[in-house]
Short mmCIF file of C-alpha atoms (C1' of nucleotides) in Angstrom, two decimals:
data_model
loop_
_atom_site.label_atom_id
_atom_site.label_comp_id
_atom_site.label_asym_id
_atom_site.label_seq_id
_atom_site.Cartn_x
_atom_site.Cartn_y
_atom_site.Cartn_z
CA MET A 25 23.63 13.19 -17.99
CA ASN A 26 23.43 12.89 -14.22
CA ILE A 27 20.50 11.61 -12.23
CA GLY A 28 18.76 14.93 -11.64
CA HIS A 29 18.80 15.68 -15.34
CA ALA A 30 17.57 12.17 -16.12
CA ALA A 31 14.75 12.64 -13.64
CA LYS A 32 13.60 15.82 -15.36
CA ALA A 33 13.90 14.18 -18.76
CA THR A 34 11.79 11.19 -17.84
CA GLY A 35 9.36 12.30 -15.17
CA ILE A 36 10.68 9.79 -12.65
CA SER A 37 12.10 11.16 -9.41
CA THR A 38 15.75 10.64 -8.56
CA LYS A 39 14.59 8.65 -5.57
CA MET A 40 12.66 6.27 -7.76
CA ILE A 41 15.42 5.95 -10.34
CA ARG A 42 17.79 4.81 -7.60
CA TYR A 43 15.10 2.52 -6.25
CA TYR A 44 14.49 0.94 -9.66
CA GLU A 45 18.21 0.35 -9.94
CA SER A 46 18.35 -1.16 -6.46
CA ILE A 47 15.65 -3.70 -7.22
CA GLY A 48 17.18 -4.55 -10.57
CA LEU A 49 14.41 -3.16 -12.73
CA ILE A 50 17.03 -1.18 -14.61
CA SER A 51 20.68 -2.09 -14.91
CA PRO A 52 23.13 -0.15 -12.76
CA ALA A 53 24.04 3.18 -14.30
CA HIS A 54 27.62 3.92 -15.25
CA ARG A 55 29.46 6.09 -12.80
CA SER A 56 31.60 9.18 -13.20
CA GLN A 57 34.98 9.40 -11.52
CA ALA A 58 33.33 10.94 -8.49
CA GLY A 59 30.77 8.17 -8.27
CA TYR A 60 27.90 10.10 -9.81
CA ARG A 61 25.45 8.07 -11.88
CA VAL A 62 25.69 8.85 -15.59
CA TYR A 63 22.82 8.16 -17.97
CA THR A 64 22.95 7.51 -21.70
CA ASP A 65 20.19 8.11 -24.22
CA ASP A 66 19.34 4.42 -24.04
CA ASP A 67 18.92 4.67 -20.30
CA ILE A 68 16.60 7.62 -20.76
CA HIS A 69 14.65 5.60 -23.28
CA ALA A 70 14.15 2.80 -20.79
CA LEU A 71 13.14 5.19 -18.04
CA ARG A 72 10.56 6.80 -20.29
CA PHE A 73 9.22 3.37 -21.06
CA ILE A 74 8.90 2.72 -17.36
CA ASN A 75 7.20 6.02 -16.79
CA SER A 76 4.56 5.29 -19.39
CA ALA A 77 3.92 1.80 -18.10
CA ARG A 78 3.65 3.15 -14.57
CA ASP A 79 1.10 5.72 -15.69
CA LEU A 80 -0.93 2.89 -17.15
CA GLY A 81 -1.06 1.17 -13.81
CA PHE A 82 1.53 -1.55 -14.34
CA SER A 83 3.23 -2.82 -11.22
CA VAL A 84 6.98 -3.06 -10.96
CA GLU A 85 6.85 -6.79 -11.61
CA GLN A 86 4.73 -6.29 -14.67
CA MET A 87 7.13 -3.64 -15.90
CA ARG A 88 9.91 -6.11 -15.40
CA ASP A 89 8.13 -8.52 -17.72
CA LEU A 90 7.58 -5.81 -20.29
CA LEU A 91 11.20 -4.75 -20.17
CA ASP A 92 12.29 -8.34 -20.63
CA LEU A 93 10.11 -8.56 -23.71
CA TRP A 94 11.46 -5.27 -24.89
CA GLY A 95 14.96 -6.60 -24.66
CA ASP A 96 13.95 -9.80 -26.41
CA ARG A 97 12.75 -8.34 -29.66
CA SER A 98 12.36 -11.66 -31.39
CA ARG A 99 9.30 -12.66 -29.45
CA ALA A 100 7.95 -9.33 -28.36
CA SER A 101 4.78 -8.78 -30.27
CA ALA A 102 2.46 -11.58 -29.27
CA ASP A 103 3.52 -11.74 -25.65
CA VAL A 104 3.33 -8.02 -25.15
CA LYS A 105 -0.09 -7.91 -26.69
CA ALA A 106 -1.31 -10.65 -24.38
CA LEU A 107 0.15 -8.87 -21.38
CA ALA A 108 -1.45 -5.59 -22.36
CA LEU A 109 -4.86 -7.12 -22.95
CA ALA A 110 -4.80 -9.02 -19.68
CA HIS A 111 -3.86 -5.84 -17.90
CA ALA A 112 -6.61 -3.92 -19.64
CA ALA A 113 -9.14 -6.52 -18.53
CA MET A 114 -7.95 -6.22 -14.96
CA LEU A 115 -8.21 -2.44 -15.04
CA GLU A 116 -11.77 -2.73 -16.29
CA GLU A 117 -12.67 -5.11 -13.51
CA LYS A 118 -11.27 -2.71 -10.94
CA ALA A 119 -13.23 0.11 -12.53
CA ARG A 120 -16.45 -1.89 -12.38
CA SER A 121 -15.84 -2.67 -8.76
CA LEU A 122 -15.32 1.00 -7.93
CA GLN A 123 -18.52 1.88 -9.72
CA ASP A 124 -20.38 -0.72 -7.71
CA MET A 125 -19.09 0.85 -4.52
CA SER A 126 -20.11 4.27 -5.68
CA ARG A 127 -23.57 3.07 -6.64
CA THR A 128 -24.07 1.50 -3.23
CA LEU A 129 -23.02 4.68 -1.51
CA ARG A 130 -25.28 6.86 -3.61
CA HIS A 131 -28.15 4.52 -2.99
CA LEU A 132 -27.63 4.85 0.74
CA ALA A 133 -27.29 8.61 0.46
CA ASP A 134 -30.55 8.83 -1.46
CA ASN A 135 -32.38 7.47 1.54
CA CYS A 136 -30.72 9.88 3.92
CA HIS A 137 -32.64 13.06 4.66
CA GLY A 138 -29.57 15.19 4.91
CA ASP A 139 -31.14 17.40 7.52
CA ASP A 140 -30.65 17.43 11.26
CA ARG A 141 -32.69 14.37 11.97
CA PRO A 142 -30.32 11.76 13.28
CA ASP A 143 -31.53 8.76 11.32
CA CYS A 144 -29.48 8.10 8.26
CA PRO A 145 -29.36 4.72 6.55
CA ILE A 146 -25.75 5.23 5.59
CA ILE A 147 -24.87 4.80 9.20
CA ASP A 148 -27.61 2.39 10.13
CA GLU A 149 -27.22 -0.06 7.30
CA PHE A 150 -23.49 -0.15 7.70
CA ALA A 151 -23.79 -1.30 11.23
CA VAL A 152 -26.74 -3.60 10.87
CA ALA A 153 -25.71 -5.52 7.80
CA PRO A 154 -24.23 -8.77 8.99
CA PRO A 155 -21.14 -9.94 7.15
CA PRO A 156 -22.79 -12.87 5.42
CA ARG A 157 -20.43 -15.81 5.54
CA GLU A 158 -18.07 -14.62 2.90
CA LEU A 159 -20.27 -14.76 -0.12
CA ARG A 160 -18.62 -11.55 -1.18
CA LYS A 161 -15.14 -12.91 -1.47
CA ARG A 162 -12.78 -10.59 0.33
CA GLN A 163 -11.28 -8.37 -2.35
CA PRO A 164 -7.53 -7.84 -2.09
CA ARG A 165 -8.23 -4.48 -0.50
CA PHE A 166 -7.25 -2.72 -3.66
CA GLY A 167 -4.45 -0.97 -5.19
CA VAL A 168 -4.60 -0.82 -8.87
CA ALA A 169 -1.28 -2.45 -9.41
CA ALA A 170 -2.13 -5.63 -7.53
CA GLN A 171 -1.06 -8.71 -9.38
CA VAL A 172 -4.22 -10.37 -10.49
CA TYR A 173 -3.06 -12.29 -13.48
CA SER A 174 0.16 -14.19 -13.72
CA PRO A 175 1.73 -12.87 -16.86
CA ALA A 176 3.16 -15.09 -19.55
CA ARG A 177 6.78 -15.50 -18.64
CA MET B 1 -16.80 -12.96 23.24
CA ASN B 2 -13.08 -13.23 22.57
CA ILE B 3 -11.21 -11.87 19.59
CA GLY B 4 -11.42 -14.96 17.41
CA HIS B 5 -15.14 -15.12 17.81
CA ALA B 6 -15.45 -11.40 17.15
CA ALA B 7 -13.40 -11.84 13.99
CA LYS B 8 -15.73 -14.52 12.68
CA ALA B 9 -18.76 -12.46 13.63
CA THR B 10 -17.59 -9.36 11.80
CA GLY B 11 -15.43 -10.51 8.92
CA ILE B 12 -12.39 -8.61 10.20
CA SER B 13 -9.28 -10.63 10.98
CA THR B 14 -7.94 -10.77 14.52
CA LYS B 15 -4.84 -9.07 13.22
CA MET B 16 -6.82 -6.13 11.95
CA ILE B 17 -8.98 -5.87 15.05
CA ARG B 18 -5.84 -5.51 17.14
CA TYR B 19 -4.44 -3.07 14.62
CA TYR B 20 -7.57 -0.92 14.69
CA GLU B 21 -7.33 -0.87 18.44
CA SER B 22 -3.65 0.07 18.34
CA ILE B 23 -4.28 3.08 16.10
CA GLY B 24 -7.26 4.19 18.15
CA LEU B 25 -9.92 3.55 15.53
CA ILE B 26 -11.80 1.52 18.10
CA SER B 27 -11.54 1.91 21.86
CA PRO B 28 -9.47 -0.66 23.73
CA ALA B 29 -11.45 -3.81 24.41
CA HIS B 30 -12.10 -4.90 27.96
CA ARG B 31 -9.85 -7.66 29.18
CA SER B 32 -10.56 -10.91 30.96
CA GLN B 33 -8.59 -11.86 34.06
CA ALA B 34 -6.09 -13.64 31.85
CA GLY B 35 -5.65 -10.60 29.65
CA TYR B 36 -7.81 -11.79 26.76
CA ARG B 37 -9.74 -9.15 24.87
CA VAL B 38 -13.48 -9.40 25.50
CA TYR B 39 -16.00 -7.96 23.06
CA THR B 40 -19.54 -6.78 23.75
CA ASP B 41 -22.39 -6.61 21.28
CA ASP B 42 -21.72 -2.90 20.88
CA ASP B 43 -18.14 -3.64 19.94
CA ILE B 44 -19.33 -6.13 17.36
CA HIS B 45 -21.69 -3.52 16.01
CA ALA B 46 -18.84 -1.07 15.55
CA LEU B 47 -16.65 -3.66 13.90
CA ARG B 48 -19.39 -4.54 11.45
CA PHE B 49 -19.74 -0.90 10.65
CA ILE B 50 -16.04 -0.74 9.96
CA ASN B 51 -16.18 -3.81 7.80
CA SER B 52 -18.89 -2.36 5.62
CA ALA B 53 -17.14 0.96 5.27
CA ARG B 54 -13.94 -0.83 4.39
CA ASP B 55 -15.72 -2.81 1.70
CA LEU B 56 -16.89 0.46 0.25
CA GLY B 57 -13.34 1.67 -0.07
CA PHE B 58 -13.15 4.03 2.89
CA SER B 59 -9.71 4.55 4.35
CA VAL B 60 -9.04 4.23 8.04
CA GLU B 61 -9.04 8.01 8.44
CA GLN B 62 -12.36 8.28 6.67
CA MET B 63 -13.76 5.53 8.85
CA ARG B 64 -12.59 7.48 11.85
CA ASP B 65 -14.67 10.43 10.68
CA LEU B 66 -17.67 8.22 10.10
CA LEU B 67 -17.36 6.65 13.52
CA ASP B 68 -17.14 10.09 15.11
CA LEU B 69 -20.36 11.04 13.37
CA TRP B 70 -21.89 7.76 14.41
CA GLY B 71 -21.13 8.55 18.01
CA ASP B 72 -22.47 12.07 17.61
CA ARG B 73 -26.00 11.24 16.59
CA SER B 74 -27.27 14.77 16.91
CA ARG B 75 -25.55 15.95 13.77
CA ALA B 76 -25.04 12.73 11.94
CA SER B 77 -27.35 12.86 9.00
CA ALA B 78 -26.21 15.80 6.91
CA ASP B 79 -22.51 15.33 7.53
CA VAL B 80 -22.59 11.64 6.81
CA LYS B 81 -24.47 12.21 3.61
CA ALA B 82 -21.91 14.77 2.49
CA LEU B 83 -19.08 12.43 3.33
CA ALA B 84 -20.70 9.56 1.46
CA LEU B 85 -21.39 11.62 -1.63
CA ALA B 86 -17.88 13.03 -1.72
CA HIS B 87 -16.52 9.54 -1.41
CA ALA B 88 -18.81 8.29 -4.17
CA ALA B 89 -17.55 11.05 -6.44
CA MET B 90 -13.98 10.08 -5.73
CA LEU B 91 -14.66 6.45 -6.47
CA GLU B 92 -16.16 7.43 -9.80
CA GLU B 93 -13.18 9.52 -10.68
CA LYS B 94 -10.88 6.61 -9.93
CA ALA B 95 -13.06 4.35 -12.05
CA ARG B 96 -12.90 6.77 -14.96
CA SER B 97 -9.17 6.96 -14.67
CA LEU B 98 -8.86 3.18 -14.77
CA GLN B 99 -11.06 3.05 -17.83
CA ASP B 100 -8.88 5.61 -19.54
CA MET B 101 -5.86 3.45 -18.86
CA SER B 102 -7.63 0.42 -20.21
CA ARG B 103 -8.71 2.26 -23.33
CA THR B 104 -5.17 3.41 -24.01
CA LEU B 105 -3.86 -0.10 -23.62
CA ARG B 106 -6.48 -1.60 -25.90
CA HIS B 107 -5.80 1.05 -28.46
CA LEU B 108 -2.13 0.16 -28.46
CA ALA B 109 -2.94 -3.54 -28.61
CA ASP B 110 -5.20 -3.00 -31.62
CA ASN B 111 -2.21 -1.82 -33.58
CA CYS B 112 -0.08 -4.75 -32.56
CA HIS B 113 -0.01 -7.69 -34.94
CA GLY B 114 0.18 -10.23 -32.24
CA ASP B 115 2.28 -12.54 -34.35
CA ASP B 116 5.99 -13.16 -34.33
CA ARG B 117 6.96 -9.97 -36.02
CA PRO B 118 8.90 -7.92 -33.54
CA ASP B 119 7.32 -4.53 -34.09
CA CYS B 120 4.64 -3.76 -31.60
CA PRO B 121 3.44 -0.25 -30.85
CA ILE B 122 2.75 -1.13 -27.25
CA ILE B 123 6.45 -1.29 -26.74
CA ASP B 124 7.46 1.37 -29.21
CA GLU B 125 5.06 4.08 -28.14
CA PHE B 126 5.83 3.55 -24.52
CA ALA B 127 9.45 4.26 -25.07
CA VAL B 128 9.14 7.00 -27.62
CA ALA B 129 6.49 9.11 -25.98
CA PRO B 130 8.29 11.92 -24.22
CA PRO B 131 7.03 12.83 -20.78
CA PRO B 132 5.59 16.22 -21.69
CA ARG B 133 6.51 18.68 -18.98
CA GLU B 134 4.01 17.54 -16.42
CA LEU B 135 0.83 18.44 -18.15
CA ARG B 136 -0.54 15.19 -16.88
CA LYS B 137 -0.20 15.95 -13.23
CA ARG B 138 1.37 13.01 -11.49
CA GLN B 139 -1.50 10.97 -10.08
CA PRO B 140 -1.03 9.84 -6.48
CA ARG B 141 -0.02 6.46 -7.85
CA PHE B 142 -3.30 4.99 -6.81
CA GLY B 143 -4.87 3.11 -4.08
CA VAL B 144 -8.53 3.45 -3.91
CA ALA B 145 -8.55 4.67 -0.38
CA ALA B 146 -6.29 7.64 -0.98
CA GLN B 147 -7.54 10.76 0.71
CA VAL B 148 -8.71 13.05 -2.01
CA TYR B 149 -11.24 15.16 -0.23
CA SER B 150 -10.76 16.61 3.20
CA PRO B 151 -13.81 15.48 5.06
CA ALA B 152 -15.91 17.79 7.19
CA ARG B 153 -14.45 17.50 10.65
"C1'" DG C 10 -4.13 -34.07 37.77
"C1'" DC C 11 -2.02 -34.10 33.28
"C1'" DT C 12 -1.73 -33.73 28.32
"C1'" DT C 13 -3.23 -31.89 24.06
"C1'" DG C 14 -4.71 -28.71 20.94
"C1'" DA C 15 -6.97 -24.57 20.07
"C1'" DC C 16 -6.92 -20.32 21.35
"C1'" DC C 17 -4.86 -15.93 23.24
"C1'" DT C 18 -0.95 -12.40 24.17
"C1'" DT C 19 2.94 -9.18 22.56
"C1'" DA C 20 6.59 -8.18 19.51
"C1'" DC C 21 8.65 -8.22 15.69
"C1'" DC C 22 9.35 -8.46 10.25
"C1'" DA C 23 7.68 -8.22 5.37
"C1'" DT C 24 5.07 -6.38 1.74
"C1'" DC C 25 4.59 -2.41 -2.34
"C1'" DA C 26 5.87 2.04 -4.28
"C1'" DT C 27 7.25 6.13 -2.68
"C1'" DT C 28 8.89 10.01 0.01
"C1'" DG C 29 11.69 12.15 3.49
"C1'" DG C 30 15.76 13.18 5.98
"C1'" DA C 31 20.57 13.01 7.72
"C1'" DA C 32 25.41 13.16 6.99
"C1'" DG C 33 28.79 13.79 3.97
"C1'" DG C 34 31.17 14.35 -0.80
"C1'" DT C 35 31.43 16.97 -5.52
"C1'" DG C 36 30.97 20.61 -9.20
"C1'" DC C 37 30.82 25.10 -10.47
"C1'" DA C 38 30.43 30.05 -10.28
"C1'" DA C 39 31.36 34.38 -7.92
"C1'" DT D 4 37.51 30.39 -0.64
"C1'" DT D 5 32.95 30.46 0.02
"C1'" DG D 6 28.42 29.05 -1.09
"C1'" DC D 7 25.04 26.56 -3.18
"C1'" DA D 8 23.16 23.05 -5.87
"C1'" DC D 9 23.78 18.74 -6.71
"C1'" DC D 10 25.29 14.01 -5.74
"C1'" DT D 11 26.15 9.78 -2.65
"C1'" DT D 12 24.51 6.08 0.86
"C1'" DC D 13 21.72 4.69 4.63
"C1'" DC D 14 17.75 4.58 7.45
"C1'" DA D 15 12.94 5.34 8.44
"C1'" DA D 16 8.22 6.16 7.56
"C1'" DT D 17 3.80 5.63 5.14
"C1'" DG D 18 -1.23 2.17 5.02
"C1'" DA D 19 -3.37 -1.96 5.45
"C1'" DT D 20 -2.39 -6.39 5.90
"C1'" DG D 21 -0.10 -11.06 6.45
"C1'" DG D 22 3.25 -13.85 8.82
"C1'" DT D 23 5.85 -15.86 12.53
"C1'" DA D 24 7.82 -16.77 17.01
"C1'" DA D 25 7.77 -17.28 21.94
"C1'" DG D 26 5.00 -17.73 25.49
"C1'" DG D 27 0.39 -17.83 28.43
"C1'" DT D 28 -4.59 -19.82 28.92
"C1'" DC D 29 -8.59 -22.65 28.50
"C1'" DA D 30 -11.37 -26.67 28.00
"C1'" DA D 31 -11.89 -31.40 26.84
"C1'" DG D 32 -10.44 -36.07 27.34
"C1'" DC D 33 -7.72 -39.35 29.71
#
DNA sequence: GCTTGACCTTACCATCATTGGAAGGTGCAA
DNA sequence: TTGCACCTTCCAATGATGGTAAGGTCAAGC
């Protein structure tokens, strides 16, 4: 199976498959005589694993940990569970934070006429509110896959 | 007021202030004889506005739209409200998506012994689940500030 | 006046996951 | 043989941010 076929079979683009190989997330594929990458069923299995983990918001580094555990069947269960639960907690925290943002925005919008009058608290409050000396700790500017916990290695 | 002072007054790093200038989000600051950037109260006002919008998850492009509306007071209210509500809706959708991910993970973890036995559905289901021919449309791989709506220009 | 240290300047490079393109080689079918 | 779809590697860009290096400036203390 060549890389295009593997991409269709796993939902990961050929670009990303090569990238994952280049960063060592997956082991280098075997090559045909012409130099084409050739994928076995086991490779496909691993790529599907990666695709699922990616859909669940795991970062590449987290996937690396999961794949290590996968390879090390003897100690998989407990560690994987801990990793998954920690990740779930982080996802929930992100979700809460997004909801807070949304609530703030809707609150501002509620006090905005929405007609042609120029005064609108969305604009005014934004500008007026002083940045109080970092009580709100600067969030890592967000991307779901940010590493927030250091996983059990 | 020079850039360091402006940074402390607004909560935006000097790096980012220069960056925002370089991409045209803010107009170029006046310069002192020595070439130092000099900021007026109006500039500080704009930077605070940006800081608040950033905290609410707006992308640079979205902030650009908001700043345009800010400058164009005659039609601000309705457009800003629409922009804010659309953004709020997007934030909620992201939050829901994160919660779905979390729920899936916790569900998998529930069926994982968490002891030394090697079988753990977190691992097994990941790998087994086939990637059904793109029913789940590939999410834009997430960052809160992704442009999802095209704002009223 | 000189030194010191804190600030400023520009210009790069790195990050993370991903996409795009260019330039060239390969496989297969008509 | 031609053509097209696929493959290869390499290089660059994205967005928002952090870092660093090499050099200029300012103000205080001596």
